mmCIF file of C-alpha atoms in Angstrom:
data_model
loop_
_atom_site.group_PDB
_atom_site.id
_atom_site.type_symbol
_atom_site.label_atom_id
_atom_site.label_comp_id
_atom_site.label_asym_id
_atom_site.label_seq_id
_atom_site.Cartn_x
_atom_site.Cartn_y
_atom_site.Cartn_z
ATOM 1 C CA MET A 1 -4.801 1.596 -0.838
ATOM 2 C CA ALA A 2 -2.701 0.444 -3.974
ATOM 3 C CA ALA A 3 -2.122 -3.177 -5.164
ATOM 4 C CA THR A 4 -0.024 -4.438 -8.370
ATOM 5 C CA LEU A 5 -0.900 -5.000 -11.712
ATOM 6 C CA GLY A 6 -0.916 -8.967 -10.654
ATOM 7 C CA GLN A 7 -2.911 -8.249 -7.465
ATOM 8 C CA VAL A 8 -5.858 -6.294 -9.326
ATOM 9 C CA ALA A 9 -5.695 -8.961 -12.477
ATOM 10 C CA ALA A 10 -6.903 -11.500 -9.359
ATOM 11 C CA ILE A 11 -9.130 -9.605 -7.394
ATOM 12 C CA ALA A 12 -11.160 -8.160 -11.066
ATOM 13 C CA PRO A 13 -10.306 -9.962 -14.168
ATOM 14 C CA HIS A 14 -11.430 -8.080 -17.202
ATOM 15 C CA TRP A 15 -11.597 -10.880 -19.638
ATOM 16 C CA GLY A 16 -15.131 -10.895 -20.970
ATOM 17 C CA THR A 17 -15.906 -7.455 -20.664
ATOM 18 C CA ALA A 18 -16.344 -5.550 -24.152
ATOM 19 C CA ALA A 19 -13.444 -3.051 -24.819
ATOM 20 C CA HIS A 20 -15.954 -0.071 -24.781
ATOM 21 C CA ASP A 21 -16.384 -0.881 -20.676
ATOM 22 C CA VAL A 22 -12.739 -0.664 -19.615
ATOM 23 C CA ALA A 23 -11.636 2.537 -19.109
ATOM 24 C CA THR A 24 -7.692 2.826 -18.502
ATOM 25 C CA CYS A 25 -5.373 5.735 -17.719
ATOM 26 C CA SER A 26 -2.213 6.305 -16.219
ATOM 27 C CA LEU A 27 -1.296 8.899 -13.469
ATOM 28 C CA PRO A 28 1.685 10.769 -12.150
ATOM 29 C CA ASP A 29 3.117 10.341 -8.973
ATOM 30 C CA HIS A 30 1.999 13.283 -7.953
ATOM 31 C CA PRO A 31 -0.659 14.536 -5.563
ATOM 32 C CA ARG A 32 -2.361 16.313 -8.259
ATOM 33 C CA ALA A 33 -2.911 12.997 -9.809
ATOM 34 C CA ALA A 34 -6.215 12.787 -7.638
ATOM 35 C CA GLY A 35 -7.455 15.670 -9.187
ATOM 36 C CA GLN A 36 -6.803 13.691 -12.866
ATOM 37 C CA ALA A 37 -8.148 10.859 -11.642
ATOM 38 C CA ARG A 38 -11.658 12.809 -10.701
ATOM 39 C CA GLU A 39 -11.952 13.940 -13.818
ATOM 40 C CA TYR A 40 -11.319 10.872 -15.499
ATOM 41 C CA VAL A 41 -13.923 9.101 -13.800
ATOM 42 C CA ARG A 42 -16.490 11.998 -14.021
ATOM 43 C CA LYS A 43 -15.845 11.975 -17.773
ATOM 44 C CA HIS A 44 -15.641 8.277 -18.303
ATOM 45 C CA LEU A 45 -18.899 7.342 -15.758
ATOM 46 C CA VAL A 46 -21.150 10.351 -18.199
ATOM 47 C CA ALA A 47 -20.195 8.536 -20.949
ATOM 48 C CA TRP A 48 -21.655 5.315 -19.574
ATOM 49 C CA GLY A 49 -24.797 6.827 -18.125
ATOM 50 C CA LEU A 50 -24.273 5.900 -14.687
ATOM 51 C CA ASP A 51 -24.507 9.835 -13.387
ATOM 52 C CA ASP A 52 -25.699 8.637 -10.237
ATOM 53 C CA LEU A 53 -22.327 7.088 -9.189
ATOM 54 C CA ILE A 54 -20.193 10.200 -10.382
ATOM 55 C CA LEU A 55 -19.702 11.619 -6.713
ATOM 56 C CA THR A 56 -19.226 8.413 -4.510
ATOM 57 C CA SER A 57 -16.660 7.255 -7.427
ATOM 58 C CA GLU A 58 -14.993 10.626 -7.501
ATOM 59 C CA LEU A 59 -14.458 10.175 -3.966
ATOM 60 C CA LEU A 60 -13.186 6.678 -4.225
ATOM 61 C CA ALA A 61 -10.747 6.993 -7.136
ATOM 62 C CA SER A 62 -9.343 10.294 -5.459
ATOM 63 C CA GLU A 63 -8.504 8.438 -2.102
ATOM 64 C CA LEU A 64 -7.320 5.387 -3.578
ATOM 65 C CA VAL A 65 -4.937 7.414 -5.745
ATOM 66 C CA GLY A 66 -3.881 9.907 -2.869
ATOM 67 C CA ASN A 67 -2.712 6.805 -0.801
ATOM 68 C CA ALA A 68 -0.733 5.283 -3.894
ATOM 69 C CA VAL A 69 0.865 8.470 -3.832
ATOM 70 C CA ARG A 70 1.715 8.316 -0.329
ATOM 71 C CA HIS A 71 2.360 4.817 0.179
ATOM 72 C CA GLY A 72 3.320 3.005 -3.396
ATOM 73 C CA LYS A 73 5.436 3.418 -5.728
ATOM 74 C CA GLY A 74 4.892 5.081 -9.312
ATOM 75 C CA PRO A 75 3.730 5.015 -11.879
ATOM 76 C CA LEU A 76 0.019 4.900 -11.317
ATOM 77 C CA SER A 77 -2.712 3.616 -12.976
ATOM 78 C CA LEU A 78 -6.880 3.806 -13.121
ATOM 79 C CA ARG A 79 -8.973 1.385 -14.536
ATOM 80 C CA LEU A 80 -12.553 1.163 -14.664
ATOM 81 C CA LEU A 81 -14.687 -1.617 -15.487
ATOM 82 C CA HIS A 82 -18.352 -1.081 -16.187
ATOM 83 C CA SER A 83 -20.165 -4.952 -16.465
ATOM 84 C CA GLY A 84 -22.923 -4.979 -14.867
ATOM 85 C CA SER A 85 -21.247 -3.161 -11.750
ATOM 86 C CA LEU A 86 -18.465 -0.928 -11.612
ATOM 87 C CA ILE A 87 -15.268 -1.729 -10.594
ATOM 88 C CA CYS A 88 -12.749 1.107 -9.750
ATOM 89 C CA GLU A 89 -9.148 -0.087 -9.310
ATOM 90 C CA VAL A 90 -5.864 1.948 -8.812
ATOM 91 C CA TYR A 91 -2.591 0.360 -8.568
ATOM 92 C CA ASP A 92 0.772 1.275 -8.366
ATOM 93 C CA ALA A 93 4.112 -0.410 -9.412
ATOM 94 C CA SER A 94 5.058 -1.409 -6.240
ATOM 95 C CA LEU A 95 6.220 -5.167 -5.223
ATOM 96 C CA THR A 96 4.820 -5.196 -1.766
ATOM 97 C CA THR A 97 1.075 -6.274 -0.774
ATOM 98 C CA PRO A 98 -0.897 -3.401 0.627
ATOM 99 C CA ARG A 99 -1.878 -3.871 3.958
ATOM 100 C CA ILE A 100 -4.344 -2.527 6.491
ATOM 101 C CA ARG A 101 -3.281 0.074 9.014
ATOM 102 C CA ARG A 102 -5.224 0.959 12.000
ATOM 103 C CA ALA A 103 -5.396 4.383 13.324
ATOM 104 C CA ALA A 104 -4.162 4.735 16.465
ATOM 105 C CA SER A 105 -6.463 5.568 19.399
ATOM 106 C CA THR A 106 -4.906 8.757 20.134
ATOM 107 C CA GLN A 107 -5.257 10.117 16.539
ATOM 108 C CA PRO A 108 -7.799 12.886 16.198
ATOM 109 C CA PRO A 109 -10.620 11.930 13.835
ATOM 110 C CA ARG A 110 -10.640 13.274 10.272
ATOM 111 C CA SER A 111 -12.468 16.332 8.879
ATOM 112 C CA PRO A 112 -15.227 16.020 6.149
#
């Protein structure tokens, strides 16, 4: 689910986090952005010694970016914060608040 910059700042402020523990990149408003996000996440988690979190974090970033491309408004940004825990944020330029959508009961399950 994408969030606006203001919403992200309210959810996970990064002041007090060392500059080397914050990684931010811009992504295109295009489906290939999900692959770029996975690559970016992998690179930074290796550098931070968080190899055990790579697979899950790549999946999370890819899903968030895919949702932002599909439902948001570009440009997109990805931010990772490493400060006792790992926070992965994706936000877009939309001014609307994200909302949860429930799958219809007739919708077939997604395949892995």
